[in-house]
Amino acid sequence: MEAIKVHYDVPGDDFTRAGEASGMLKRYLKKIGFAPDVIRKVSIAMYEAEINMVIHAHGGEIDGEITPEKISVTLRDQGPGIPDVDLAMQEGYSTAPDNVRSLGFGAGMGLPNIKKYTDEMKIETVLGKGTTVYFSVNAQ
Amino acid sequence: MDLNFHSVTLDKDACKGCITCVSRCPTKAIRVRGGKAKILSELCIDCGECIRVCPHHAKKAVFDPFDQIFQYPYKIALPAPAMYGQFNNLDDVDYVLTALKMAGFDAVFEVSQAAELVSEYTRKLLAEGKLKKPVISSACPVVERLIRVRFPDLCENVLPVHSPMEVAARIAREQARKDAGRPDEEIGVFFISPCPAKVTDARRPISCEKSAVNGVLSIGDVYPRIVGLMNKIEEPEPLSKSGIIGVSWAGSGGESAALFNEKYLAADGIENVITVLEEVEGEKLNDLEFIELNACTGGCVGGVLTVENPYVARTRIQMLRKYLPVSKSHMTDQEAPHMDWEVYLEAAPVMKLSDNLTQAMEMMAKIDQLTETLPGLDCGACGAPTCRALAEDIVRGYAREGECVFLLREQLERLANSFTKQQ
C-alpha cells in the first residue's frame, strides 16, 4: 500500500503550543497500532526537533511518511541555520536563550537525542536560510 | 464472569438520545443508536462521567441493594474513607461505625485502616527501589482501566498492590474466619462505596481472580439509613483503627502525602488524569517517584454515589482528622500476604484498528479520507462524539455513510437545485 502522509504546521509565535504536533503524531501512530517502543522513539525524536524549531527558528513545517516498515519525519524551517553541526550534535551544547531554560529546555540534548532514538538522521542546514532535519525509525 | 459488565445502566424511557454523555465520555465509548445512548463495552472504563452529566438522569449507577447483606449470617461493613466526609458536625468516626452495626452489620472494618497498611507497604516497596518509576497508584479502578485501554505501555508502572478495599476485605474475611469462627460462606463482606467503578472492580477485578468483596453498597443509599441512628448514639463503640493517613485517602493527595516523599504528583478529574498520563508516556515526569491519580474531581469524595459536594466533604475530613494520630494501623506478618496483586495488569489495546499493521494503515487512510469529507463540527447529531469518530465507526463497519446531517442537507440542496433547473 501507499505510504500515509501527514503534515503539521508549527507556529513560531506561540511557544505554549510547542510539542503539539509530536503529540498528534503519537496518537495517530498509536491508533494504527505500531509497537509502543517504535512510537516512543518517534515521539521523543520529533518532540526534540519540534522544540528546536520553535526555540531557534520561529517554527516551520513537519511532514511525516508512514509505512508498515518505517516512519520518516522531515522538519523544515527557515531559521538562522546551524553554524557548526558537529558542535551542535555534542551532548550538552546549547544556544537556547535563558527564557526557555527556565522551562527546563536548553540542556543541549535535543539533537543528540534525535540521533539516539532514530535509525537514520540527516541535517541539512544553510546559514541564514534554514535547516531541514530528517529522521526515520524502523517499525519492524 | 461477565466481561461485558459495567456499573452503569440506561433508563431507556428517560434517555432522550441527546449527546451530552456521548461528547463527555473520556474514552469515546458512547454512541447514540436508534435514539438511545449505547455503551461500547470494550471501551468503557466505568468512570461514571456519563452518570454525572446526564441531564435527564437516564444513566443509573449499578450497586447492590442494602437488603442483600441479610443473605449472609455474618455481615461485615467496609466503609470507604470518603463516607466520613458526608456528615455534618461529625467529630468522631466511631459514630458512623457504631451506626453501621446498629443498621444490621455484625462487624466493621474501615477501608482507611487498610489504606494505612497499603501506604506503609508502598513506602517499603519504593524504598527497595525495584519498581519502575514513576510508580502510578493502583487505588482508583478507573485509572487502572484507562491505562489498560489507552496507555498500554504504562501498565508496568502501576503499583502491583491491591486497593485498600480489597486489602480490607481480605483481612476482614480472615478475621471473621479465625476470630469469629465463621465458615467462609456465612461471611458477607460489603464495601460502602463512593463510586460505581468499585462495583465493577469487585465483580470483575483485574488484580486477582476473585475479589473478597461480596457486594458493593452506595454511600448515598446507606447514608439515610444510618444518619438517624447516629443521633441516637449516646456513647459510640471505640471501633476506629485509622489515623490521619488512612482518613486522608478520601481526597486527592492523601495517598501521596502518606509516602513522606515530596517527589510526587497528585491529579484528579478524568481529563487531568489523561493529561498527566500523556506526560508520563512522553517520559516527561521521569524524575517523579509516585503519581497518584483519581478519576473523580477532588478524589474519592467526588464519586457519583456520594451525597455531599466533594469540596465540602474534603473540608470536613480535614477537620475530622485534626486530633487523630498520624496512623493507627501498622503491618504485621498477618497482613503481609494480603497485599500483592495475584494477576498483573495487562494491556487491552482495544482502541487500535487492527492486529495487522498494513490493514490498520489502510483503515487509517480511509478514516483520514472520510474525515476530510465531513464538516468537522463535531456536533454529535450522527450519534458519534466527533466527525473523526464517525469516520472510524464507518470504516470499522459500525456506522453507515450518510449518517451526517450536514452532508445529507447538502445532498438535498443539490437535488432540489437540479429540480429547479429542470423546470
Coordinates of C-alpha atoms in Angstrom, one line a residue:
Chain A
M1 CA 0.0 0.0 0.0
E2 CA 0.9 3.6 -0.4
A3 CA 2.5 5.5 2.5
I4 CA 0.3 7.6 4.6
K5 CA 1.4 11.2 4.6
V6 CA 0.8 13.6 7.5
H7 CA 1.6 17.3 7.6
Y8 CA 1.8 19.7 10.6
D9 CA 2.4 23.4 10.6
V10 CA 4.4 24.6 13.7
P11 CA 3.7 28.2 14.6
G12 CA 6.7 30.1 15.8
D13 CA 4.9 32.8 17.6
D14 CA 3.2 30.7 20.3
F15 CA 5.6 28.8 22.5
T16 CA 2.8 27.3 24.5
R17 CA 1.9 25.2 21.5
A18 CA 5.4 23.7 21.1
G19 CA 5.2 19.9 21.2
E20 CA 1.6 19.7 20.0
A21 CA 2.5 18.2 16.6
S22 CA 4.5 15.4 18.3
G23 CA 1.6 14.6 20.4
M24 CA -0.7 14.4 17.4
L25 CA 1.6 12.1 15.5
K26 CA 2.0 10.0 18.6
R27 CA -1.8 9.5 19.0
Y28 CA -2.0 8.8 15.2
L29 CA 0.6 6.1 15.3
K30 CA -0.9 4.6 18.5
K31 CA -4.3 4.3 16.7
I32 CA -2.7 2.5 13.8
G33 CA -1.2 0.1 16.3
F34 CA 2.6 0.5 16.0
A35 CA 4.7 -1.1 18.7
P36 CA 4.9 1.1 21.8
D37 CA 8.7 1.2 21.5
V38 CA 8.6 2.5 17.9
I39 CA 6.0 5.1 18.9
R40 CA 8.2 6.2 21.9
K41 CA 11.3 6.7 19.7
V42 CA 9.4 8.6 17.0
S43 CA 7.6 10.9 19.5
I44 CA 10.7 11.7 21.5
A45 CA 12.8 12.4 18.4
M46 CA 10.0 14.5 16.9
Y47 CA 9.4 16.4 20.2
E48 CA 13.1 17.4 20.4
A49 CA 13.1 18.5 16.8
E50 CA 9.9 20.4 17.1
I51 CA 11.0 22.2 20.2
N52 CA 14.3 23.2 18.4
M53 CA 12.2 24.5 15.6
V54 CA 10.3 26.8 17.9
I55 CA 13.2 27.9 20.1
H56 CA 15.7 28.6 17.3
A57 CA 13.8 29.0 14.0
H58 CA 10.5 30.6 14.6
G59 CA 8.5 27.5 13.7
G60 CA 8.3 25.6 10.4
E61 CA 6.6 22.6 8.8
I62 CA 6.7 18.9 9.5
D63 CA 6.0 16.2 7.0
G64 CA 5.7 12.6 8.1
E65 CA 5.6 9.5 6.0
I66 CA 4.2 6.3 7.5
T67 CA 4.6 2.8 6.1
P68 CA 4.3 -0.5 7.9
E69 CA 8.2 -0.7 7.6
K70 CA 9.2 2.7 8.8
I71 CA 8.2 6.1 9.9
S72 CA 10.1 9.1 8.5
V73 CA 9.8 12.7 9.6
T74 CA 11.1 15.8 7.9
L75 CA 11.2 19.1 9.7
R76 CA 11.8 22.2 7.6
D77 CA 12.4 25.7 9.0
Q78 CA 13.6 29.0 7.6
G79 CA 15.6 29.9 10.7
P80 CA 19.2 31.1 11.0
G81 CA 20.8 27.7 10.2
I82 CA 23.3 25.8 12.4
P83 CA 26.9 27.2 12.1
D84 CA 28.6 24.1 13.3
V85 CA 26.6 20.9 13.1
D86 CA 29.2 18.7 14.7
L87 CA 29.3 21.0 17.7
A88 CA 25.5 21.1 17.8
M89 CA 25.4 17.3 17.9
Q90 CA 27.5 17.2 21.1
E91 CA 25.7 16.4 24.2
G92 CA 25.3 19.4 26.5
Y93 CA 26.0 22.0 23.8
S94 CA 23.1 24.5 23.6
T95 CA 22.4 28.0 22.4
A96 CA 18.9 28.2 23.8
P97 CA 18.0 31.6 25.3
D98 CA 17.5 32.0 29.1
N99 CA 13.8 32.5 28.9
V100 CA 13.2 28.9 27.7
R101 CA 15.9 27.4 30.0
S102 CA 13.7 28.4 32.9
L103 CA 11.1 26.0 31.5
G104 CA 13.6 23.2 31.5
F105 CA 14.7 23.4 27.9
G106 CA 18.2 24.1 26.7
A107 CA 20.0 21.1 28.2
G108 CA 21.8 20.5 24.9
M109 CA 20.3 17.1 24.4
G110 CA 17.9 17.8 21.5
L111 CA 19.9 16.8 18.5
P112 CA 21.9 14.0 20.4
N113 CA 18.5 12.5 21.5
I114 CA 17.2 12.5 17.9
K115 CA 20.3 10.6 16.9
K116 CA 20.0 8.2 19.8
Y117 CA 16.3 7.3 19.3
T118 CA 16.3 7.0 15.5
D119 CA 17.7 4.6 12.9
E120 CA 18.6 7.3 10.4
M121 CA 19.2 11.0 10.8
K122 CA 20.3 13.8 8.4
I123 CA 20.7 17.5 8.9
E124 CA 20.9 19.9 6.0
T125 CA 21.5 23.5 7.0
V126 CA 22.3 26.7 5.3
L127 CA 23.3 29.8 7.3
G128 CA 20.6 32.5 7.0
K129 CA 18.3 30.2 5.0
G130 CA 17.2 27.5 7.3
T131 CA 17.5 23.9 8.5
T132 CA 16.0 20.6 7.4
V133 CA 16.1 17.7 9.9
Y134 CA 15.2 14.3 8.6
F135 CA 15.0 11.1 10.6
S136 CA 13.4 7.7 10.4
V137 CA 12.6 4.9 12.8
N138 CA 12.3 1.3 11.6
A139 CA 9.0 -0.2 12.6
Q140 CA 10.0 -3.8 12.2
Chain B
M1 CA -17.5 -13.7 34.8
D2 CA -19.4 -11.4 32.5
L3 CA -16.8 -9.4 30.6
N4 CA -19.4 -7.0 29.4
F5 CA -20.5 -6.0 32.9
H6 CA -20.3 -2.3 33.6
S7 CA -21.6 -0.4 36.6
V8 CA -23.9 1.9 34.6
T9 CA -27.3 1.1 33.1
L10 CA -29.6 3.1 30.9
D11 CA -33.2 4.0 31.7
K12 CA -34.4 3.8 28.2
D13 CA -37.5 5.8 28.8
A14 CA -35.6 8.7 30.4
C15 CA -32.9 8.8 27.7
K16 CA -33.8 11.5 25.1
G17 CA -30.9 10.5 22.8
C18 CA -29.2 13.8 23.4
I19 CA -25.4 13.7 23.0
T20 CA -24.3 15.1 26.4
C21 CA -22.8 11.8 27.6
V22 CA -21.5 11.0 24.1
S23 CA -19.4 14.1 23.9
R24 CA -18.2 14.0 27.5
C25 CA -17.1 10.3 27.6
P26 CA -13.3 10.3 28.1
T27 CA -12.8 7.2 26.0
K28 CA -15.4 8.0 23.4
A29 CA -17.3 4.8 24.4
I30 CA -20.8 6.0 23.8
R31 CA -22.9 6.4 20.6
V32 CA -26.5 7.3 20.2
R33 CA -28.1 4.5 18.2
G34 CA -31.8 4.3 17.4
G35 CA -32.3 7.4 19.6
K36 CA -30.8 6.0 22.7
A37 CA -27.3 6.1 24.2
K38 CA -25.4 2.9 23.8
I39 CA -22.1 2.0 25.6
L40 CA -19.4 0.3 23.6
S41 CA -18.5 -2.2 26.3
E42 CA -14.8 -2.8 25.5
L43 CA -14.0 0.9 25.6
C44 CA -15.9 1.7 28.8
I45 CA -13.7 2.3 31.9
D46 CA -16.6 2.7 34.4
C47 CA -15.6 6.3 35.3
G48 CA -19.2 7.4 35.9
E49 CA -18.8 10.6 34.0
C50 CA -22.0 9.8 31.9
I51 CA -24.0 9.4 35.1
R52 CA -22.7 12.7 36.4
V53 CA -23.5 14.7 33.2
C54 CA -26.8 13.2 32.0
P55 CA -29.4 16.0 32.2
H56 CA -32.2 13.5 32.2
H57 CA -30.9 11.2 34.8
A58 CA -31.2 8.3 32.4
K59 CA -27.8 6.9 33.3
K60 CA -28.0 4.9 36.5
A61 CA -25.2 3.6 38.6
V62 CA -25.3 -0.1 39.4
F63 CA -24.8 -1.1 43.0
D64 CA -26.2 -3.8 45.4
P65 CA -29.4 -3.2 47.4
F66 CA -28.8 -2.8 51.1
D67 CA -31.0 -5.8 52.0
Q68 CA -28.6 -8.1 50.2
I69 CA -26.5 -8.0 53.4
F70 CA -29.1 -10.1 55.1
Q71 CA -28.4 -13.0 52.9
Y72 CA -25.3 -13.6 55.0
P73 CA -25.4 -14.7 58.6
Y74 CA -22.2 -12.7 59.4
K75 CA -22.2 -9.3 57.7
I76 CA -19.1 -7.0 57.6
A77 CA -19.2 -3.4 56.5
L78 CA -16.2 -1.8 54.8
P79 CA -16.9 1.9 54.8
A80 CA -14.8 4.0 52.4
P81 CA -12.9 6.9 54.0
A82 CA -15.0 9.2 51.7
M83 CA -18.0 8.3 53.8
Y84 CA -16.7 10.2 56.8
G85 CA -17.0 13.5 54.8
Q86 CA -20.7 13.1 54.3
F87 CA -21.9 14.1 57.8
N88 CA -22.4 17.5 59.2
N89 CA -20.6 18.2 62.6
L90 CA -19.1 14.7 62.8
D91 CA -16.2 14.8 65.2
D92 CA -15.7 11.1 65.8
V93 CA -15.7 8.3 63.2
D94 CA -16.9 5.9 65.8
Y95 CA -20.4 7.3 65.5
V96 CA -20.5 6.2 61.8
L97 CA -19.1 2.8 62.6
T98 CA -21.4 2.2 65.6
A99 CA -24.4 3.2 63.5
L100 CA -23.4 0.7 60.8
K101 CA -23.6 -2.0 63.4
M102 CA -27.0 -0.8 64.5
A103 CA -28.2 -0.9 60.9
G104 CA -27.5 -4.6 60.8
F105 CA -23.8 -5.3 60.3
D106 CA -22.1 -7.7 62.7
A107 CA -18.7 -6.1 62.2
V108 CA -17.0 -3.1 60.6
F109 CA -13.6 -2.9 59.0
E110 CA -12.5 0.5 57.9
V111 CA -11.1 0.8 54.4
S112 CA -9.0 3.7 55.8
Q113 CA -7.3 1.1 58.1
A114 CA -6.3 -1.0 55.1
A115 CA -5.2 2.2 53.4
E116 CA -2.7 2.8 56.2
L117 CA -1.3 -0.7 55.5
V118 CA -1.2 0.0 51.8
S119 CA 0.7 3.2 52.4
E120 CA 3.2 1.5 54.7
Y121 CA 3.7 -1.3 52.1
T122 CA 4.1 1.3 49.3
R123 CA 6.8 3.1 51.3
K124 CA 8.6 -0.2 51.7
L125 CA 8.4 -1.1 48.0
L126 CA 9.5 2.4 47.0
A127 CA 12.5 2.2 49.4
E128 CA 13.5 -1.1 47.9
G129 CA 13.7 0.5 44.6
K130 CA 12.6 -2.4 42.5
L131 CA 9.5 -0.7 41.0
K132 CA 9.5 1.0 37.6
K133 CA 9.4 4.8 38.2
P134 CA 7.3 6.8 38.3
V135 CA 5.1 4.4 40.2
I136 CA 1.4 5.0 39.4
S137 CA -1.2 4.4 42.1
S138 CA -3.4 1.4 41.6
A139 CA -6.2 2.5 44.0
C140 CA -8.6 4.0 41.5
P141 CA -10.1 1.3 39.4
V142 CA -11.0 3.8 36.6
V143 CA -7.3 4.8 36.3
E144 CA -6.2 1.1 36.1
R145 CA -8.8 0.5 33.3
L146 CA -7.9 3.7 31.5
I147 CA -4.2 2.7 31.5
R148 CA -5.1 -0.7 30.1
V149 CA -7.0 0.6 27.1
R150 CA -5.4 3.9 26.4
F151 CA -1.8 3.8 27.8
P152 CA -0.9 0.2 27.4
D153 CA 2.9 0.8 27.8
L154 CA 2.4 2.3 31.3
C155 CA 0.9 -1.0 32.7
E156 CA 4.4 -1.8 34.2
N157 CA 4.4 1.5 36.1
V158 CA 1.2 0.7 38.0
L159 CA 1.8 -0.2 41.7
P160 CA 1.2 -4.0 41.9
V161 CA -0.6 -3.8 45.3
H162 CA -4.3 -4.4 45.9
S163 CA -6.5 -1.4 46.6
P164 CA -7.4 -0.6 50.2
M165 CA -10.9 -2.0 49.5
E166 CA -9.5 -5.4 48.5
V167 CA -7.0 -5.5 51.3
A168 CA -9.7 -4.6 53.9
A169 CA -12.0 -7.3 52.5
R170 CA -9.3 -9.9 52.7
I171 CA -8.2 -9.1 56.2
A172 CA -11.8 -8.7 57.5
R173 CA -12.7 -12.0 56.0
E174 CA -9.8 -13.8 57.6
Q175 CA -10.5 -12.2 61.0
A176 CA -14.1 -13.4 60.7
R177 CA -13.0 -16.9 60.0
K178 CA -10.3 -17.0 62.7
D179 CA -11.6 -14.8 65.4
A180 CA -15.4 -15.1 65.0
G181 CA -15.1 -18.8 63.8
R182 CA -17.3 -18.3 60.8
P183 CA -17.2 -20.5 57.8
D184 CA -16.4 -18.6 54.6
E185 CA -19.8 -19.0 53.0
E186 CA -21.5 -17.4 56.0
I187 CA -19.4 -14.2 55.7
G188 CA -20.8 -11.3 53.6
V189 CA -18.3 -8.5 53.0
F190 CA -19.8 -5.3 51.8
F191 CA -17.9 -2.3 50.6
I192 CA -19.8 1.0 51.1
S193 CA -18.6 2.9 48.0
P194 CA -18.4 6.4 46.8
C195 CA -18.3 5.3 43.1
P196 CA -19.8 2.6 40.8
A197 CA -16.3 1.8 39.4
K198 CA -15.8 -0.2 42.7
V199 CA -18.8 -2.3 41.8
T200 CA -17.1 -3.3 38.6
D201 CA -13.9 -3.8 40.4
A202 CA -15.4 -6.2 42.9
R203 CA -17.3 -8.2 40.3
R204 CA -14.7 -8.1 37.6
P205 CA -11.4 -7.5 39.4
I206 CA -8.2 -7.1 37.4
S207 CA -5.7 -7.6 40.1
C208 CA -7.0 -11.0 41.3
E209 CA -9.2 -13.9 40.1
K210 CA -11.9 -13.3 42.6
S211 CA -12.5 -10.3 44.9
A212 CA -13.0 -10.9 48.6
V213 CA -15.8 -8.4 48.5
N214 CA -19.3 -9.9 48.2
G215 CA -21.3 -6.8 47.4
V216 CA -20.9 -3.1 46.9
L217 CA -23.4 -0.6 48.5
S218 CA -23.7 3.0 47.7
I219 CA -22.8 5.7 50.2
G220 CA -25.9 7.6 49.1
D221 CA -28.0 4.6 49.8
V222 CA -26.5 3.8 53.2
Y223 CA -26.4 7.4 54.4
P224 CA -30.2 7.9 55.2
R225 CA -30.2 4.5 57.0
I226 CA -27.6 5.5 59.5
V227 CA -27.9 9.2 59.9
G228 CA -30.9 8.9 62.1
L229 CA -29.3 6.1 64.1
M230 CA -26.2 8.2 64.7
N231 CA -28.3 10.7 66.5
K232 CA -29.5 8.1 69.0
I233 CA -26.0 7.0 70.0
E234 CA -25.0 8.1 73.5
E235 CA -21.6 6.5 73.7
P236 CA -20.2 5.1 70.5
E237 CA -18.2 1.9 70.5
P238 CA -14.5 2.5 70.2
L239 CA -14.1 0.9 66.8
S240 CA -12.0 3.1 64.6
K241 CA -8.5 1.9 63.8
S242 CA -7.3 4.6 61.4
G243 CA -5.5 7.9 61.8
I244 CA -4.7 10.9 59.6
I245 CA -3.1 8.8 56.9
G246 CA -6.0 6.4 56.4
V247 CA -8.7 9.0 56.5
S248 CA -6.9 11.4 54.1
W249 CA -7.1 8.8 51.4
A250 CA -10.6 10.1 50.8
G251 CA -9.3 13.1 48.9
S252 CA -6.8 13.6 46.2
G253 CA -3.3 13.9 47.5
G254 CA -3.9 11.8 50.6
E255 CA -2.3 8.7 49.3
S256 CA 0.8 10.7 48.1
A257 CA 1.2 12.6 51.4
A258 CA 1.4 9.3 53.2
L259 CA 4.6 8.4 51.3
F260 CA 6.7 11.1 53.1
N261 CA 8.4 11.8 49.9
E262 CA 8.0 15.1 48.1
K263 CA 8.7 13.7 44.6
Y264 CA 5.1 13.0 43.9
L265 CA 2.3 14.4 41.8
A266 CA -1.4 14.0 42.6
A267 CA -4.0 14.8 39.9
D268 CA -7.8 14.4 40.0
G269 CA -10.6 14.6 37.4
I270 CA -10.6 12.3 34.5
E271 CA -9.4 14.9 31.9
N272 CA -6.5 15.9 34.1
V273 CA -5.6 12.3 34.7
I274 CA -5.4 11.8 30.9
T275 CA -3.1 14.8 30.5
V276 CA -0.8 13.6 33.2
L277 CA -0.7 10.1 31.8
E278 CA 0.3 11.5 28.4
E279 CA 3.2 13.3 30.1
V280 CA 4.3 10.1 31.8
E281 CA 4.1 8.3 28.5
G282 CA 6.2 11.1 26.9
E283 CA 8.8 10.4 29.6
K284 CA 8.5 14.0 30.9
L285 CA 7.9 13.0 34.5
N286 CA 10.7 10.5 35.0
D287 CA 12.1 12.5 38.0
L288 CA 9.0 11.7 40.0
E289 CA 8.7 8.7 42.4
F290 CA 5.0 8.5 42.6
I291 CA 1.9 9.6 40.8
E292 CA -1.5 9.5 42.4
L293 CA -4.4 9.7 40.0
N294 CA -8.1 9.8 40.9
A295 CA -10.7 9.8 38.1
C296 CA -13.1 11.9 40.2
T297 CA -12.7 15.6 40.9
G298 CA -11.3 16.0 44.4
G299 CA -10.6 12.3 44.7
C300 CA -12.9 9.6 46.1
V301 CA -15.1 12.3 47.8
G302 CA -16.1 13.3 44.3
G303 CA -17.6 9.9 43.4
V304 CA -21.1 9.9 42.0
L305 CA -22.5 7.7 44.8
T306 CA -21.8 10.3 47.5
V307 CA -24.3 12.8 48.8
E308 CA -22.1 15.7 49.7
N309 CA -20.2 18.1 47.4
P310 CA -16.6 16.9 47.2
Y311 CA -15.1 20.2 48.5
V312 CA -17.3 20.3 51.5
A313 CA -16.6 16.6 52.2
R314 CA -12.9 17.2 52.0
T315 CA -13.0 20.1 54.4
R316 CA -15.0 18.0 56.8
I317 CA -12.4 15.3 56.6
Q318 CA -9.7 17.9 57.3
M319 CA -11.5 18.9 60.5
L320 CA -12.3 15.4 61.5
R321 CA -8.7 14.2 61.3
K322 CA -7.4 17.1 63.3
Y323 CA -6.8 15.3 66.6
L324 CA -6.1 11.9 65.2
P325 CA -2.7 10.2 65.5
V326 CA -0.8 10.1 62.2
S327 CA -1.5 6.4 61.8
K328 CA -3.2 3.7 63.9
S329 CA -2.6 0.6 61.9
H330 CA 0.7 -1.0 61.2
M331 CA 1.7 -4.0 59.1
T332 CA 2.4 -7.3 60.8
D333 CA 3.1 -10.7 59.3
Q334 CA -0.7 -11.4 59.4
E335 CA -1.5 -8.7 56.9
A336 CA 1.5 -9.1 54.6
P337 CA 0.1 -11.9 52.5
H338 CA -2.9 -9.8 51.5
M339 CA -1.1 -7.0 49.8
D340 CA 0.3 -8.2 46.5
W341 CA -1.5 -8.5 43.2
E342 CA -2.2 -12.0 42.0
V343 CA -2.8 -11.0 38.4
Y344 CA -0.6 -8.4 36.8
L345 CA -2.2 -5.6 34.8
E346 CA -2.2 -6.4 31.1
A347 CA -2.7 -4.1 28.2
A348 CA -6.0 -4.3 26.4
P349 CA -5.3 -2.2 23.3
V350 CA -8.9 -2.1 22.2
M351 CA -8.5 1.2 20.5
K352 CA -6.2 0.0 17.8
L353 CA -7.7 -0.6 14.4
S354 CA -6.4 -4.0 13.5
D355 CA -3.8 -6.5 14.6
N356 CA -2.3 -6.4 11.1
L357 CA -0.3 -3.2 10.6
T358 CA -0.8 -3.0 6.9
Q359 CA -4.6 -3.4 7.3
A360 CA -4.6 -0.9 10.1
M361 CA -2.8 1.6 7.9
E362 CA -5.3 1.1 5.1
M363 CA -8.1 1.7 7.5
M364 CA -6.4 4.8 8.9
A365 CA -6.0 6.1 5.3
K366 CA -9.8 5.6 4.8
I367 CA -10.6 7.3 8.1
D368 CA -8.5 10.3 7.1
Q369 CA -10.2 10.5 3.7
L370 CA -13.7 10.2 5.2
T371 CA -12.9 12.8 7.9
E372 CA -11.9 15.2 5.1
T373 CA -15.4 14.9 3.6
L374 CA -17.2 15.5 7.0
P375 CA -17.9 19.1 8.2
G376 CA -15.6 18.9 11.2
L377 CA -18.2 20.5 13.6
D378 CA -18.2 17.5 16.0
C379 CA -21.9 18.3 16.5
G380 CA -22.8 14.7 17.6
A381 CA -26.0 14.6 15.6
C382 CA -25.0 11.3 14.0
G383 CA -24.6 9.8 17.4
A384 CA -20.8 9.7 17.4
P385 CA -18.8 12.2 19.6
T386 CA -16.7 13.7 16.7
C387 CA -16.6 13.6 12.9
R388 CA -13.4 11.6 13.2
A389 CA -15.1 9.1 15.4
L390 CA -17.9 8.7 12.9
A391 CA -15.4 8.2 10.1
E392 CA -13.8 5.5 12.3
D393 CA -17.1 3.9 13.0
I394 CA -17.9 3.7 9.3
V395 CA -14.5 2.2 8.5
R396 CA -14.9 -0.3 11.3
G397 CA -18.4 -1.2 10.0
Y398 CA -20.3 0.1 12.9
A399 CA -22.0 3.0 11.2
R400 CA -23.1 3.9 7.7
E401 CA -22.1 6.7 5.4
G402 CA -25.0 9.2 5.2
E403 CA -25.5 9.5 8.9
C404 CA -24.1 13.0 8.8
V405 CA -27.0 15.5 8.8
F406 CA -24.9 18.2 7.2
L407 CA -23.9 16.0 4.2
L408 CA -27.5 15.0 3.9
R409 CA -28.6 18.6 3.8
E410 CA -26.0 19.3 1.0
Q411 CA -27.3 16.4 -0.9
L412 CA -30.9 17.5 -0.6
E413 CA -30.0 21.0 -1.7
R414 CA -28.2 19.7 -4.7
L415 CA -31.2 17.6 -5.5
A416 CA -33.6 20.5 -5.1
N417 CA -31.4 22.7 -7.3
S418 CA -31.3 20.2 -10.1
F419 CA -35.1 20.0 -9.9
T420 CA -35.4 23.8 -10.2
K421 CA -33.1 23.9 -13.1
Q422 CA -35.0 21.2 -14.9
Q423 CA -38.3 23.2 -14.6

